[in-house]
């Protein structure tokens, strides 16, 4: 048995099977909402707390953000001068002559990443030391001055081509801080940086992500740079409009730690106070280039209390980054410190499983290869994941097969609203015979917004419902590892929600 209330009501509006029309119009006409779903919602002084929560429930991702979220696992390639000096941060004074990988094989990087389930790779085209991995026209401090391939090599090109060959997303990390550029700390440096961005975004085909960090120190002249991020964003939107701009950008934010572990309560809908309503009105919702500003150290971003004093709300999801090794660049001394498959699995559940995207760093060694130990750990990690999620036990439940299909079809845009009862939304499932599982997966249809604030999974024992698992936010995905649960009848209660929740997927799994 599967208990739903709004199945037929939704079906007549064409919302259940597949969302094909623009979401904002479907939502508006199907439910008569005052608020049209959008990437940005402005708050006026006349809005009541109820109005603000309704607006928060109708903040949705842009197309580029949605694509990025569905990647789930992306990869970082930290490679450059630091690989050959053994440092994590260079100084800008290193000689390009030391950059000389003997067996560089970008295709090996891509294939190793694919074996680990990674869907996109981001290359450190330039780190803080200013050494460029492509033959830029802006400086001689690049591969053109190295002995690698007699100065004719292009690491960025080789990775871009390997990614295209193997259907892997491709991204660029370009450090705004440059310890080598003599113009750093002056207005001229922003011109140089735009020139570097232009090369990277026009020479190598489609770029899916541009990644900036916030490092800002002194250059050769002892000065710090005032980064013209608005100009950088505009150039990226012009040249690669489908690319997400991450971390020091308007599309994706840093979760706040480099451990790989996200927060137990993670909202993709966050308050913002630095939006210009006129500028947003003159643009499309896909091209809002404003990075929200607030204290990242706060444990929970996007709580109800934080929304009430904001001027606006935006969709700003979290990326959770970590390296497969203790360092971000390769160090031979860390060959025996590669994270185990089991550790990576725990990170998986605490990043992707907490409404984030995991960015896992894979640093090539001096040969220009992902080390064998890293490759082994990646492959075994993927094996553990595949073993757990091989079968969704919920698909065995009896009752409404169409409803079960919606919740187990792997399609984000198909979703249901559970039955409403006493201020909660309740979904019951029943099996012909006892089943056992020890993993729970929940997903909201985030194309309709992120709404769930609290949930409890319960098992019926005799005449009593006993709690099995509980949590706060769901968002794109929530994963929980449980003690082994055995039973025939279960119910999921959405105890708190910002408007009616749209549940996309529910999974019971056993490793």
PDB file of C-alpha atoms in Angstrom, residues 263-433:
ATOM      1  CA  UNK A 263      26.252  20.332   7.692  1.00  0.00           C
ATOM      2  CA  UNK A 264      23.347  18.315   9.095  1.00  0.00           C
ATOM      3  CA  UNK A 265      21.046  21.183   8.103  1.00  0.00           C
ATOM      4  CA  UNK A 266      21.920  22.533   4.655  1.00  0.00           C
ATOM      5  CA  UNK A 267      19.715  25.002   2.813  1.00  0.00           C
ATOM      6  CA  UNK A 268      20.290  25.871  -0.835  1.00  0.00           C
ATOM      7  CA  UNK A 269      17.960  28.839  -0.323  1.00  0.00           C
ATOM      8  CA  UNK A 270      19.866  31.577   1.491  1.00  0.00           C
ATOM      9  CA  UNK A 271      19.250  35.224   2.451  1.00  0.00           C
ATOM     10  CA  UNK A 272      20.992  38.013   0.582  1.00  0.00           C
ATOM     11  CA  UNK A 273      21.221  41.735   1.296  1.00  0.00           C
ATOM     12  CA  UNK A 274      23.351  42.980  -1.613  1.00  0.00           C
ATOM     13  CA  UNK A 275      20.991  42.455  -4.538  1.00  0.00           C
ATOM     14  CA  UNK A 276      20.115  45.400  -6.764  1.00  0.00           C
ATOM     15  CA  UNK A 277      16.481  44.880  -7.766  1.00  0.00           C
ATOM     16  CA  UNK A 278      16.739  47.111 -10.825  1.00  0.00           C
ATOM     17  CA  UNK A 279      19.785  45.243 -12.148  1.00  0.00           C
ATOM     18  CA  UNK A 280      18.093  41.905 -11.605  1.00  0.00           C
ATOM     19  CA  UNK A 281      14.929  43.120 -13.333  1.00  0.00           C
ATOM     20  CA  UNK A 282      17.022  44.163 -16.347  1.00  0.00           C
ATOM     21  CA  UNK A 283      18.570  40.695 -16.559  1.00  0.00           C
ATOM     22  CA  UNK A 284      17.169  37.188 -16.849  1.00  0.00           C
ATOM     23  CA  UNK A 285      16.992  34.885 -13.845  1.00  0.00           C
ATOM     24  CA  UNK A 286      19.745  32.812 -15.448  1.00  0.00           C
ATOM     25  CA  UNK A 287      22.215  35.714 -15.304  1.00  0.00           C
ATOM     26  CA  UNK A 288      22.105  37.108 -11.796  1.00  0.00           C
ATOM     27  CA  UNK A 289      25.787  37.774 -11.118  1.00  0.00           C
ATOM     28  CA  UNK A 290      25.679  38.745  -7.464  1.00  0.00           C
ATOM     29  CA  UNK A 291      27.571  36.758  -4.851  1.00  0.00           C
ATOM     30  CA  UNK A 292      25.687  36.900  -1.532  1.00  0.00           C
ATOM     31  CA  UNK A 293      27.620  38.331   1.396  1.00  0.00           C
ATOM     32  CA  UNK A 294      27.216  37.070   4.953  1.00  0.00           C
ATOM     33  CA  UNK A 295      29.141  35.361   7.723  1.00  0.00           C
ATOM     34  CA  UNK A 296      30.017  31.882   6.413  1.00  0.00           C
ATOM     35  CA  UNK A 297      30.905  30.672   9.885  1.00  0.00           C
ATOM     36  CA  UNK A 298      27.233  30.438  10.835  1.00  0.00           C
ATOM     37  CA  UNK A 299      26.312  26.811  11.349  1.00  0.00           C
ATOM     38  CA  UNK A 300      23.018  27.016   9.463  1.00  0.00           C
ATOM     39  CA  UNK A 301      22.481  29.293   6.477  1.00  0.00           C
ATOM     40  CA  UNK A 302      18.889  29.799   5.410  1.00  0.00           C
ATOM     41  CA  UNK A 303      17.056  29.105   8.657  1.00  0.00           C
ATOM     42  CA  UNK A 304      13.637  30.720   9.083  1.00  0.00           C
ATOM     43  CA  UNK A 305      15.034  33.295  11.482  1.00  0.00           C
ATOM     44  CA  UNK A 306      17.728  34.384   8.993  1.00  0.00           C
ATOM     45  CA  UNK A 307      15.156  34.943   6.227  1.00  0.00           C
ATOM     46  CA  UNK A 308      13.014  37.471   8.044  1.00  0.00           C
ATOM     47  CA  UNK A 309      15.636  40.226   8.105  1.00  0.00           C
ATOM     48  CA  UNK A 310      16.876  39.734   4.545  1.00  0.00           C
ATOM     49  CA  UNK A 311      16.236  41.919   1.515  1.00  0.00           C
ATOM     50  CA  UNK A 312      16.109  38.963  -0.827  1.00  0.00           C
ATOM     51  CA  UNK A 313      16.510  35.206  -1.251  1.00  0.00           C
ATOM     52  CA  UNK A 314      18.592  33.303  -3.793  1.00  0.00           C
ATOM     53  CA  UNK A 315      19.403  29.720  -4.724  1.00  0.00           C
ATOM     54  CA  UNK A 316      23.038  29.277  -3.652  1.00  0.00           C
ATOM     55  CA  UNK A 317      23.959  25.597  -3.111  1.00  0.00           C
ATOM     56  CA  UNK A 318      26.990  24.220  -1.279  1.00  0.00           C
ATOM     57  CA  UNK A 319      30.048  22.480  -2.677  1.00  0.00           C
ATOM     58  CA  UNK A 320      31.969  20.244  -0.271  1.00  0.00           C
ATOM     59  CA  UNK A 321      35.646  19.878  -1.178  1.00  0.00           C
ATOM     60  CA  UNK A 322      38.347  17.529   0.088  1.00  0.00           C
ATOM     61  CA  UNK A 323      41.528  15.915  -1.222  1.00  0.00           C
ATOM     62  CA  UNK A 324      42.017  12.182  -1.527  1.00  0.00           C
ATOM     63  CA  UNK A 325      45.370  12.841   0.215  1.00  0.00           C
ATOM     64  CA  UNK A 326      46.305  15.091   3.153  1.00  0.00           C
ATOM     65  CA  UNK A 327      47.661  17.668   0.701  1.00  0.00           C
ATOM     66  CA  UNK A 328      46.148  19.257  -2.377  1.00  0.00           C
ATOM     67  CA  UNK A 329      49.266  18.768  -4.490  1.00  0.00           C
ATOM     68  CA  UNK A 330      51.106  15.469  -4.855  1.00  0.00           C
ATOM     69  CA  UNK A 331      53.752  14.540  -2.282  1.00  0.00           C
ATOM     70  CA  UNK A 332      55.498  11.151  -2.440  1.00  0.00           C
ATOM     71  CA  UNK A 333      55.566  11.079   1.365  1.00  0.00           C
ATOM     72  CA  UNK A 334      51.754  10.798   1.325  1.00  0.00           C
ATOM     73  CA  UNK A 335      51.532   7.698  -0.883  1.00  0.00           C
ATOM     74  CA  UNK A 336      50.587   5.665   2.187  1.00  0.00           C
ATOM     75  CA  UNK A 337      48.083   8.264   3.393  1.00  0.00           C
ATOM     76  CA  UNK A 338      45.542   8.037   0.560  1.00  0.00           C
ATOM     77  CA  UNK A 339      42.003   7.953   1.939  1.00  0.00           C
ATOM     78  CA  UNK A 340      40.593   4.429   2.069  1.00  0.00           C
ATOM     79  CA  UNK A 341      37.456   3.414   0.138  1.00  0.00           C
ATOM     80  CA  UNK A 342      35.623   3.227   3.462  1.00  0.00           C
ATOM     81  CA  UNK A 343      36.668   6.761   4.421  1.00  0.00           C
ATOM     82  CA  UNK A 344      35.609   8.045   1.000  1.00  0.00           C
ATOM     83  CA  UNK A 345      32.247   6.310   1.444  1.00  0.00           C
ATOM     84  CA  UNK A 346      31.715   8.097   4.751  1.00  0.00           C
ATOM     85  CA  UNK A 347      32.581  11.392   3.027  1.00  0.00           C
ATOM     86  CA  UNK A 348      30.095  10.530   0.253  1.00  0.00           C
ATOM     87  CA  UNK A 349      27.268  10.179   2.773  1.00  0.00           C
ATOM     88  CA  UNK A 350      28.251  13.406   4.523  1.00  0.00           C
ATOM     89  CA  UNK A 351      28.586  15.572   1.409  1.00  0.00           C
ATOM     90  CA  UNK A 352      26.223  14.411  -1.328  1.00  0.00           C
ATOM     91  CA  UNK A 353      24.079  12.930   1.420  1.00  0.00           C
ATOM     92  CA  UNK A 354      23.780  16.357   3.041  1.00  0.00           C
ATOM     93  CA  UNK A 355      22.487  18.337   0.066  1.00  0.00           C
ATOM     94  CA  UNK A 356      25.912  19.096  -1.392  1.00  0.00           C
ATOM     95  CA  UNK A 357      28.121  18.277  -4.346  1.00  0.00           C
ATOM     96  CA  UNK A 358      31.405  16.543  -3.526  1.00  0.00           C
ATOM     97  CA  UNK A 359      34.557  17.998  -5.102  1.00  0.00           C
ATOM     98  CA  UNK A 360      37.284  15.357  -4.641  1.00  0.00           C
ATOM     99  CA  UNK A 361      40.868  16.331  -5.412  1.00  0.00           C
ATOM    100  CA  UNK A 362      43.087  13.910  -7.374  1.00  0.00           C
ATOM    101  CA  UNK A 363      46.640  15.328  -7.606  1.00  0.00           C
ATOM    102  CA  UNK A 364      48.824  13.902 -10.429  1.00  0.00           C
ATOM    103  CA  UNK A 365      52.405  13.041  -9.477  1.00  0.00           C
ATOM    104  CA  UNK A 366      55.688  14.165 -11.048  1.00  0.00           C
ATOM    105  CA  UNK A 367      55.196  11.680 -13.868  1.00  0.00           C
ATOM    106  CA  UNK A 368      51.941  13.422 -14.738  1.00  0.00           C
ATOM    107  CA  UNK A 369      49.822  10.431 -13.657  1.00  0.00           C
ATOM    108  CA  UNK A 370      47.271   9.798 -10.932  1.00  0.00           C
ATOM    109  CA  UNK A 371      49.177   7.525  -8.554  1.00  0.00           C
ATOM    110  CA  UNK A 372      48.303   3.829  -8.501  1.00  0.00           C
ATOM    111  CA  UNK A 373      47.196   3.948  -4.865  1.00  0.00           C
ATOM    112  CA  UNK A 374      44.751   6.761  -5.602  1.00  0.00           C
ATOM    113  CA  UNK A 375      43.359   4.868  -8.595  1.00  0.00           C
ATOM    114  CA  UNK A 376      42.889   1.723  -6.505  1.00  0.00           C
ATOM    115  CA  UNK A 377      41.082   3.575  -3.721  1.00  0.00           C
ATOM    116  CA  UNK A 378      38.803   5.356  -6.199  1.00  0.00           C
ATOM    117  CA  UNK A 379      37.800   2.132  -7.944  1.00  0.00           C
ATOM    118  CA  UNK A 380      37.054   0.293  -4.705  1.00  0.00           C
ATOM    119  CA  UNK A 381      35.092   3.287  -3.401  1.00  0.00           C
ATOM    120  CA  UNK A 382      32.853   3.196  -6.465  1.00  0.00           C
ATOM    121  CA  UNK A 383      32.379  -0.528  -5.909  1.00  0.00           C
ATOM    122  CA  UNK A 384      31.101   0.112  -2.374  1.00  0.00           C
ATOM    123  CA  UNK A 385      28.647   2.743  -3.645  1.00  0.00           C
ATOM    124  CA  UNK A 386      27.374   0.496  -6.424  1.00  0.00           C
ATOM    125  CA  UNK A 387      26.950  -2.375  -3.981  1.00  0.00           C
ATOM    126  CA  UNK A 388      24.763  -0.314  -1.679  1.00  0.00           C
ATOM    127  CA  UNK A 389      22.556   1.279  -4.334  1.00  0.00           C
ATOM    128  CA  UNK A 390      22.140  -1.761  -6.580  1.00  0.00           C
ATOM    129  CA  UNK A 391      18.445  -2.202  -5.741  1.00  0.00           C
ATOM    130  CA  UNK A 392      15.861   0.126  -4.261  1.00  0.00           C
ATOM    131  CA  UNK A 393      13.929  -2.176  -1.931  1.00  0.00           C
ATOM    132  CA  UNK A 394      11.024   0.276  -1.922  1.00  0.00           C
ATOM    133  CA  UNK A 395      10.183  -0.854  -5.466  1.00  0.00           C
ATOM    134  CA  UNK A 396       8.994  -4.176  -3.948  1.00  0.00           C
ATOM    135  CA  UNK A 397       6.223  -2.492  -1.936  1.00  0.00           C
ATOM    136  CA  UNK A 398       2.638  -3.349  -2.771  1.00  0.00           C
ATOM    137  CA  UNK A 399      -0.102  -0.933  -3.717  1.00  0.00           C
ATOM    138  CA  UNK A 400      -0.215   1.840  -6.286  1.00  0.00           C
ATOM    139  CA  UNK A 401       2.448   0.862  -8.835  1.00  0.00           C
ATOM    140  CA  UNK A 402       2.329   4.204 -10.617  1.00  0.00           C
ATOM    141  CA  UNK A 403       2.991   6.033  -7.375  1.00  0.00           C
ATOM    142  CA  UNK A 404       5.842   3.687  -6.502  1.00  0.00           C
ATOM    143  CA  UNK A 405       7.319   4.212  -9.941  1.00  0.00           C
ATOM    144  CA  UNK A 406       7.412   7.966  -9.392  1.00  0.00           C
ATOM    145  CA  UNK A 407       9.376   7.527  -6.162  1.00  0.00           C
ATOM    146  CA  UNK A 408      11.832   4.972  -7.568  1.00  0.00           C
ATOM    147  CA  UNK A 409      12.294   6.018 -11.208  1.00  0.00           C
ATOM    148  CA  UNK A 410      15.470   8.046 -10.690  1.00  0.00           C
ATOM    149  CA  UNK A 411      13.831  11.082 -12.316  1.00  0.00           C
ATOM    150  CA  UNK A 412      14.163  14.282 -10.296  1.00  0.00           C
ATOM    151  CA  UNK A 413      11.312  16.049 -12.109  1.00  0.00           C
ATOM    152  CA  UNK A 414       8.709  13.407 -11.223  1.00  0.00           C
ATOM    153  CA  UNK A 415       7.373  13.902  -7.730  1.00  0.00           C
ATOM    154  CA  UNK A 416       4.422  13.579  -5.387  1.00  0.00           C
ATOM    155  CA  UNK A 417       2.964  15.478  -2.446  1.00  0.00           C
ATOM    156  CA  UNK A 418       2.290  13.108   0.490  1.00  0.00           C
ATOM    157  CA  UNK A 419      -1.068  12.999   2.220  1.00  0.00           C
ATOM    158  CA  UNK A 420      -1.636  15.920   4.595  1.00  0.00           C
ATOM    159  CA  UNK A 421      -2.703  14.987   8.125  1.00  0.00           C
ATOM    160  CA  UNK A 422      -2.755  17.083  11.307  1.00  0.00           C
ATOM    161  CA  UNK A 423      -0.278  19.622   9.986  1.00  0.00           C
ATOM    162  CA  UNK A 424       2.109  16.972   8.665  1.00  0.00           C
ATOM    163  CA  UNK A 425       2.612  15.253   5.316  1.00  0.00           C
ATOM    164  CA  UNK A 426       2.514  11.489   5.650  1.00  0.00           C
ATOM    165  CA  UNK A 427       3.520   8.705   3.278  1.00  0.00           C
ATOM    166  CA  UNK A 428       2.925   5.040   4.200  1.00  0.00           C
ATOM    167  CA  UNK A 429       4.388   1.989   2.456  1.00  0.00           C
ATOM    168  CA  UNK A 430       3.703  -1.683   3.039  1.00  0.00           C
ATOM    169  CA  UNK A 431       5.360  -4.915   1.872  1.00  0.00           C
ATOM    170  CA  UNK A 432       3.925  -8.415   1.403  1.00  0.00           C
ATOM    171  CA  UNK A 433       6.670  -9.880   3.605  1.00  0.00           C
TER     172      UNK A 433
END
